[in-house]
């Protein structure tokens, strides 16, 4: 009943003041949260697994000789070996 005695103009001004105060408080609360690094905007991503360990190359097998040409083969332009499997 007490609200009926307050003029309508005063109620509208109080309403606008209340909206203004709520807007300022909203900005004041959310602005530090956006700029703070302790509150990330994006969720943390899954940790990246470490790269797989490279296996050491096995030593050359005695049954499979080194296919690289010898200096004589390289100079002559064609292979001189006959033990290389095709």
mmCIF file with all atom_site columns, C-alpha atoms in Angstrom:
data_model
loop_
_atom_site.group_PDB
_atom_site.id
_atom_site.type_symbol
_atom_site.label_atom_id
_atom_site.label_alt_id
_atom_site.label_comp_id
_atom_site.label_asym_id
_atom_site.label_entity_id
_atom_site.label_seq_id
_atom_site.pdbx_PDB_ins_code
_atom_site.Cartn_x
_atom_site.Cartn_y
_atom_site.Cartn_z
_atom_site.occupancy
_atom_site.B_iso_or_equiv
_atom_site.pdbx_formal_charge
_atom_site.auth_seq_id
_atom_site.auth_comp_id
_atom_site.auth_asym_id
_atom_site.auth_atom_id
_atom_site.pdbx_PDB_model_num
ATOM 1  C CA . UNK A 1 1  ? 0.000  0.000   0.000   1.00 0.00 ? 1  UNK A CA 1
ATOM 2  C CA . UNK A 1 2  ? 2.917  2.310   0.592   1.00 0.00 ? 2  UNK A CA 1
ATOM 3  C CA . UNK A 1 3  ? 3.858  2.098   -3.086  1.00 0.00 ? 3  UNK A CA 1
ATOM 4  C CA . UNK A 1 4  ? 0.604  3.783   -4.067  1.00 0.00 ? 4  UNK A CA 1
ATOM 5  C CA . UNK A 1 5  ? 1.592  6.963   -2.273  1.00 0.00 ? 5  UNK A CA 1
ATOM 6  C CA . UNK A 1 6  ? 4.943  7.244   -4.152  1.00 0.00 ? 6  UNK A CA 1
ATOM 7  C CA . UNK A 1 7  ? 4.534  9.060   -7.477  1.00 0.00 ? 7  UNK A CA 1
ATOM 8  C CA . UNK A 1 8  ? 5.077  6.995   -10.658 1.00 0.00 ? 8  UNK A CA 1
ATOM 9  C CA . UNK A 1 9  ? 7.880  9.293   -11.850 1.00 0.00 ? 9  UNK A CA 1
ATOM 10 C CA . UNK A 1 10 ? 9.871  8.513   -8.723  1.00 0.00 ? 10 UNK A CA 1
ATOM 11 C CA . UNK A 1 11 ? 9.399  4.753   -9.284  1.00 0.00 ? 11 UNK A CA 1
ATOM 12 C CA . UNK A 1 12 ? 10.654 4.962   -12.867 1.00 0.00 ? 12 UNK A CA 1
ATOM 13 C CA . UNK A 1 13 ? 13.725 6.921   -11.749 1.00 0.00 ? 13 UNK A CA 1
ATOM 14 C CA . UNK A 1 14 ? 14.449 4.355   -9.036  1.00 0.00 ? 14 UNK A CA 1
ATOM 15 C CA . UNK A 1 15 ? 14.081 1.563   -11.618 1.00 0.00 ? 15 UNK A CA 1
ATOM 16 C CA . UNK A 1 16 ? 16.517 3.250   -14.001 1.00 0.00 ? 16 UNK A CA 1
ATOM 17 C CA . UNK A 1 17 ? 18.966 3.802   -11.160 1.00 0.00 ? 17 UNK A CA 1
ATOM 18 C CA . UNK A 1 18 ? 18.694 0.136   -10.174 1.00 0.00 ? 18 UNK A CA 1
ATOM 19 C CA . UNK A 1 19 ? 19.356 -1.005  -13.772 1.00 0.00 ? 19 UNK A CA 1
ATOM 20 C CA . UNK A 1 20 ? 22.335 1.360   -14.011 1.00 0.00 ? 20 UNK A CA 1
ATOM 21 C CA . UNK A 1 21 ? 23.851 0.094   -10.730 1.00 0.00 ? 21 UNK A CA 1
ATOM 22 C CA . UNK A 1 22 ? 23.379 -3.554  -11.749 1.00 0.00 ? 22 UNK A CA 1
ATOM 23 C CA . UNK A 1 23 ? 25.048 -2.892  -15.124 1.00 0.00 ? 23 UNK A CA 1
ATOM 24 C CA . UNK A 1 24 ? 28.051 -1.235  -13.464 1.00 0.00 ? 24 UNK A CA 1
ATOM 25 C CA . UNK A 1 25 ? 28.414 -4.085  -10.975 1.00 0.00 ? 25 UNK A CA 1
ATOM 26 C CA . UNK A 1 26 ? 28.176 -6.636  -13.788 1.00 0.00 ? 26 UNK A CA 1
ATOM 27 C CA . UNK A 1 27 ? 30.995 -4.967  -15.729 1.00 0.00 ? 27 UNK A CA 1
ATOM 28 C CA . UNK A 1 28 ? 33.085 -4.499  -12.582 1.00 0.00 ? 28 UNK A CA 1
ATOM 29 C CA . UNK A 1 29 ? 32.815 -8.196  -11.721 1.00 0.00 ? 29 UNK A CA 1
ATOM 30 C CA . UNK A 1 30 ? 33.285 -9.738  -15.182 1.00 0.00 ? 30 UNK A CA 1
ATOM 31 C CA . UNK A 1 31 ? 36.046 -7.449  -16.489 1.00 0.00 ? 31 UNK A CA 1
ATOM 32 C CA . UNK A 1 32 ? 38.770 -8.689  -14.077 1.00 0.00 ? 32 UNK A CA 1
ATOM 33 C CA . UNK A 1 33 ? 37.757 -12.278 -14.807 1.00 0.00 ? 33 UNK A CA 1
ATOM 34 C CA . UNK A 1 34 ? 38.288 -11.800 -18.554 1.00 0.00 ? 34 UNK A CA 1
ATOM 35 C CA . UNK A 1 35 ? 41.716 -10.182 -18.202 1.00 0.00 ? 35 UNK A CA 1
ATOM 36 C CA . UNK A 1 36 ? 43.014 -12.470 -15.453 1.00 0.00 ? 36 UNK A CA 1
ATOM 37 C CA . UNK A 1 37 ? 45.195 -15.389 -16.609 1.00 0.00 ? 37 UNK A CA 1
ATOM 38 C CA . UNK A 1 38 ? 43.939 -17.501 -13.707 1.00 0.00 ? 38 UNK A CA 1
ATOM 39 C CA . UNK A 1 39 ? 40.522 -17.597 -15.372 1.00 0.00 ? 39 UNK A CA 1
ATOM 40 C CA . UNK A 1 40 ? 41.117 -18.901 -18.903 1.00 0.00 ? 40 UNK A CA 1
ATOM 41 C CA . UNK A 1 41 ? 38.376 -18.238 -21.419 1.00 0.00 ? 41 UNK A CA 1
ATOM 42 C CA . UNK A 1 42 ? 38.947 -21.528 -23.238 1.00 0.00 ? 42 UNK A CA 1
ATOM 43 C CA . UNK A 1 43 ? 38.942 -24.851 -21.416 1.00 0.00 ? 43 UNK A CA 1
ATOM 44 C CA . UNK A 1 44 ? 42.397 -26.402 -21.060 1.00 0.00 ? 44 UNK A CA 1
ATOM 45 C CA . UNK A 1 45 ? 43.246 -28.728 -23.906 1.00 0.00 ? 45 UNK A CA 1
ATOM 46 C CA . UNK A 1 46 ? 44.391 -32.290 -23.453 1.00 0.00 ? 46 UNK A CA 1
ATOM 47 C CA . UNK A 1 47 ? 48.136 -32.633 -22.900 1.00 0.00 ? 47 UNK A CA 1
ATOM 48 C CA . UNK A 1 48 ? 50.083 -33.369 -26.055 1.00 0.00 ? 48 UNK A CA 1
ATOM 49 C CA . UNK A 1 49 ? 51.726 -36.788 -25.888 1.00 0.00 ? 49 UNK A CA 1
ATOM 50 C CA . UNK A 1 50 ? 55.504 -36.804 -26.274 1.00 0.00 ? 50 UNK A CA 1
ATOM 51 C CA . UNK A 1 51 ? 56.801 -37.767 -29.710 1.00 0.00 ? 51 UNK A CA 1
ATOM 52 C CA . UNK A 1 52 ? 57.550 -41.456 -30.142 1.00 0.00 ? 52 UNK A CA 1
ATOM 53 C CA . UNK A 1 53 ? 61.109 -42.419 -29.462 1.00 0.00 ? 53 UNK A CA 1
ATOM 54 C CA . UNK A 1 54 ? 63.082 -43.119 -32.574 1.00 0.00 ? 54 UNK A CA 1
ATOM 55 C CA . UNK A 1 55 ? 64.475 -46.604 -32.724 1.00 0.00 ? 55 UNK A CA 1
ATOM 56 C CA . UNK A 1 56 ? 68.190 -46.898 -33.336 1.00 0.00 ? 56 UNK A CA 1
ATOM 57 C CA . UNK A 1 57 ? 69.021 -48.261 -36.749 1.00 0.00 ? 57 UNK A CA 1
ATOM 58 C CA . UNK A 1 58 ? 70.017 -51.914 -36.646 1.00 0.00 ? 58 UNK A CA 1
ATOM 59 C CA . UNK A 1 59 ? 73.576 -52.731 -37.648 1.00 0.00 ? 59 UNK A CA 1
ATOM 60 C CA . UNK A 1 60 ? 73.966 -53.867 -41.248 1.00 0.00 ? 60 UNK A CA 1
ATOM 61 C CA . UNK A 1 61 ? 73.262 -57.519 -41.712 1.00 0.00 ? 61 UNK A CA 1
ATOM 62 C CA . UNK A 1 62 ? 76.132 -59.663 -43.015 1.00 0.00 ? 62 UNK A CA 1
ATOM 63 C CA . UNK A 1 63 ? 73.730 -61.464 -45.386 1.00 0.00 ? 63 UNK A CA 1
ATOM 64 C CA . UNK A 1 64 ? 72.701 -58.161 -47.012 1.00 0.00 ? 64 UNK A CA 1
ATOM 65 C CA . UNK A 1 65 ? 75.785 -56.169 -47.996 1.00 0.00 ? 65 UNK A CA 1
ATOM 66 C CA . UNK A 1 66 ? 75.820 -52.400 -48.199 1.00 0.00 ? 66 UNK A CA 1
ATOM 67 C CA . UNK A 1 67 ? 74.155 -51.442 -51.522 1.00 0.00 ? 67 UNK A CA 1
ATOM 68 C CA . UNK A 1 68 ? 76.054 -48.163 -51.854 1.00 0.00 ? 68 UNK A CA 1
ATOM 69 C CA . UNK A 1 69 ? 78.569 -48.217 -54.734 1.00 0.00 ? 69 UNK A CA 1
ATOM 70 C CA . UNK A 1 70 ? 82.283 -48.463 -54.105 1.00 0.00 ? 70 UNK A CA 1
ATOM 71 C CA . UNK A 1 71 ? 84.493 -45.638 -55.402 1.00 0.00 ? 71 UNK A CA 1
ATOM 72 C CA . UNK A 1 72 ? 85.451 -47.765 -58.414 1.00 0.00 ? 72 UNK A CA 1
ATOM 73 C CA . UNK A 1 73 ? 81.812 -48.459 -59.220 1.00 0.00 ? 73 UNK A CA 1
ATOM 74 C CA . UNK A 1 74 ? 80.935 -44.803 -58.792 1.00 0.00 ? 74 UNK A CA 1
ATOM 75 C CA . UNK A 1 75 ? 83.660 -43.658 -61.184 1.00 0.00 ? 75 UNK A CA 1
ATOM 76 C CA . UNK A 1 76 ? 82.925 -46.294 -63.816 1.00 0.00 ? 76 UNK A CA 1
ATOM 77 C CA . UNK A 1 77 ? 79.173 -45.623 -63.805 1.00 0.00 ? 77 UNK A CA 1
ATOM 78 C CA . UNK A 1 78 ? 78.005 -49.224 -63.472 1.00 0.00 ? 78 UNK A CA 1
ATOM 79 C CA . UNK A 1 79 ? 78.143 -51.693 -60.592 1.00 0.00 ? 79 UNK A CA 1
ATOM 80 C CA . UNK A 1 80 ? 81.063 -54.075 -60.482 1.00 0.00 ? 80 UNK A CA 1
ATOM 81 C CA . UNK A 1 81 ? 79.669 -56.241 -57.702 1.00 0.00 ? 81 UNK A CA 1
ATOM 82 C CA . UNK A 1 82 ? 77.913 -59.462 -58.442 1.00 0.00 ? 82 UNK A CA 1
ATOM 83 C CA . UNK A 1 83 ? 76.793 -60.222 -54.866 1.00 0.00 ? 83 UNK A CA 1
ATOM 84 C CA . UNK A 1 84 ? 73.986 -57.617 -54.793 1.00 0.00 ? 84 UNK A CA 1
ATOM 85 C CA . UNK A 1 85 ? 70.565 -59.278 -54.934 1.00 0.00 ? 85 UNK A CA 1
ATOM 86 C CA . UNK A 1 86 ? 68.068 -57.877 -57.397 1.00 0.00 ? 86 UNK A CA 1
#
